[in-house]
Amino acid sequence: MKRGKRRGKAQDSGTLAADFTRGMVATGLLTAVQDRWVTGAEPPAPRTILRHGLQGGAALAAASVAADALRTRDYARLALAVAAGAAGVVMIEHLLNPAQEPPQALPKNEDPHG
């Protein structure tokens, strides 16, 4: 019985990696080709394709773990999977799409027209 449990855990990690890869490739392809033939549309930047791909992979992997946890009624694992997936997506967004600096505020006695 122990041997079967170990094999199950090994298959789970392999499945998780496969789910991540599936999500990454599918989302990256969608980002790369969406709106490609719309007049005036520019192709997405490679960094955008990478960011969306990684986020899609993280989201699909987390969703797969969450679905499995829901099936087995392991609600703590379900909550952890959702939280980890959200954290992963936010972290990727923060790392690969840094916020732009806000525009300089005008002094209170100056209007925007000079």
mmCIF file of C-alpha atoms in Angstrom, residues 28-104:
data_model
loop_
_atom_site.group_PDB
_atom_site.id
_atom_site.type_symbol
_atom_site.label_atom_id
_atom_site.label_comp_id
_atom_site.label_asym_id
_atom_site.label_seq_id
_atom_site.Cartn_x
_atom_site.Cartn_y
_atom_site.Cartn_z
ATOM 1 C CA GLY A 28 0.914 32.041 -24.608
ATOM 2 C CA LEU A 29 -0.471 30.964 -27.980
ATOM 3 C CA LEU A 30 -3.743 32.788 -27.378
ATOM 4 C CA THR A 31 -1.912 35.962 -26.422
ATOM 5 C CA ALA A 32 0.381 35.705 -29.436
ATOM 6 C CA VAL A 33 -2.375 35.343 -32.030
ATOM 7 C CA GLN A 34 -5.402 37.173 -30.614
ATOM 8 C CA ASP A 35 -6.353 40.313 -32.527
ATOM 9 C CA ARG A 36 -3.500 39.662 -34.961
ATOM 10 C CA TRP A 37 -5.651 40.449 -37.974
ATOM 11 C CA VAL A 38 -7.503 43.430 -36.565
ATOM 12 C CA THR A 39 -6.724 46.563 -38.547
ATOM 13 C CA GLY A 40 -4.132 48.678 -36.776
ATOM 14 C CA ALA A 41 -3.387 46.121 -34.067
ATOM 15 C CA GLU A 42 0.224 45.753 -33.061
ATOM 16 C CA PRO A 43 1.596 42.318 -32.212
ATOM 17 C CA PRO A 44 2.015 41.782 -28.471
ATOM 18 C CA ALA A 45 5.454 42.227 -26.980
ATOM 19 C CA PRO A 46 7.362 38.997 -26.244
ATOM 20 C CA ARG A 47 7.372 39.963 -22.575
ATOM 21 C CA THR A 48 3.558 40.153 -22.611
ATOM 22 C CA ILE A 49 3.333 36.708 -24.211
ATOM 23 C CA LEU A 50 5.696 35.315 -21.566
ATOM 24 C CA ARG A 51 3.817 37.000 -18.710
ATOM 25 C CA HIS A 52 0.425 35.775 -19.878
ATOM 26 C CA GLY A 53 1.799 32.287 -20.537
ATOM 27 C CA LEU A 54 3.305 31.960 -17.076
ATOM 28 C CA GLN A 55 0.137 33.294 -15.474
ATOM 29 C CA GLY A 56 -1.983 30.834 -17.447
ATOM 30 C CA GLY A 57 0.259 27.973 -16.380
ATOM 31 C CA ALA A 58 0.092 28.969 -12.724
ATOM 32 C CA ALA A 59 -3.674 29.392 -12.906
ATOM 33 C CA LEU A 60 -4.281 26.016 -14.575
ATOM 34 C CA ALA A 61 -1.957 24.172 -12.186
ATOM 35 C CA ALA A 62 -3.686 25.756 -9.175
ATOM 36 C CA ALA A 63 -7.115 24.999 -10.631
ATOM 37 C CA SER A 64 -6.164 21.345 -11.145
ATOM 38 C CA VAL A 65 -5.037 20.991 -7.534
ATOM 39 C CA ALA A 66 -8.165 22.802 -6.344
ATOM 40 C CA ALA A 67 -10.442 20.538 -8.395
ATOM 41 C CA ASP A 68 -8.728 17.433 -7.034
ATOM 42 C CA ALA A 69 -8.984 18.767 -3.479
ATOM 43 C CA LEU A 70 -12.680 19.501 -3.975
ATOM 44 C CA ARG A 71 -13.227 15.985 -5.312
ATOM 45 C CA THR A 72 -11.617 14.504 -2.192
ATOM 46 C CA ARG A 73 -13.287 17.084 0.075
ATOM 47 C CA ASP A 74 -9.940 18.361 1.351
ATOM 48 C CA TYR A 75 -11.047 21.942 1.905
ATOM 49 C CA ALA A 76 -7.786 23.115 3.483
ATOM 50 C CA ARG A 77 -5.889 21.966 0.384
ATOM 51 C CA LEU A 78 -8.534 23.613 -1.798
ATOM 52 C CA ALA A 79 -8.098 26.966 -0.059
ATOM 53 C CA LEU A 80 -4.315 26.654 -0.170
ATOM 54 C CA ALA A 81 -4.366 25.851 -3.897
ATOM 55 C CA VAL A 82 -6.543 28.868 -4.687
ATOM 56 C CA ALA A 83 -4.400 31.158 -2.513
ATOM 57 C CA ALA A 84 -1.162 29.833 -4.007
ATOM 58 C CA GLY A 85 -2.517 30.229 -7.545
ATOM 59 C CA ALA A 86 -3.603 33.804 -6.884
ATOM 60 C CA ALA A 87 -0.254 34.610 -5.279
ATOM 61 C CA GLY A 88 1.583 33.119 -8.243
ATOM 62 C CA VAL A 89 -0.408 35.117 -10.784
ATOM 63 C CA VAL A 90 0.081 38.351 -8.810
ATOM 64 C CA MET A 91 3.803 37.674 -8.348
ATOM 65 C CA ILE A 92 4.285 37.069 -12.078
ATOM 66 C CA GLU A 93 2.344 40.259 -12.838
ATOM 67 C CA HIS A 94 4.527 42.223 -10.426
ATOM 68 C CA LEU A 95 7.808 40.788 -11.735
ATOM 69 C CA LEU A 96 7.110 40.946 -15.465
ATOM 70 C CA ASN A 97 4.882 44.019 -15.631
ATOM 71 C CA PRO A 98 6.365 46.535 -13.202
ATOM 72 C CA ALA A 99 4.183 49.518 -12.438
ATOM 73 C CA GLN A 100 5.023 52.691 -14.253
ATOM 74 C CA GLU A 101 6.013 55.663 -12.191
ATOM 75 C CA PRO A 102 3.097 58.017 -11.615
ATOM 76 C CA PRO A 103 3.278 61.338 -13.447
ATOM 77 C CA GLN A 104 4.798 64.234 -11.572
#
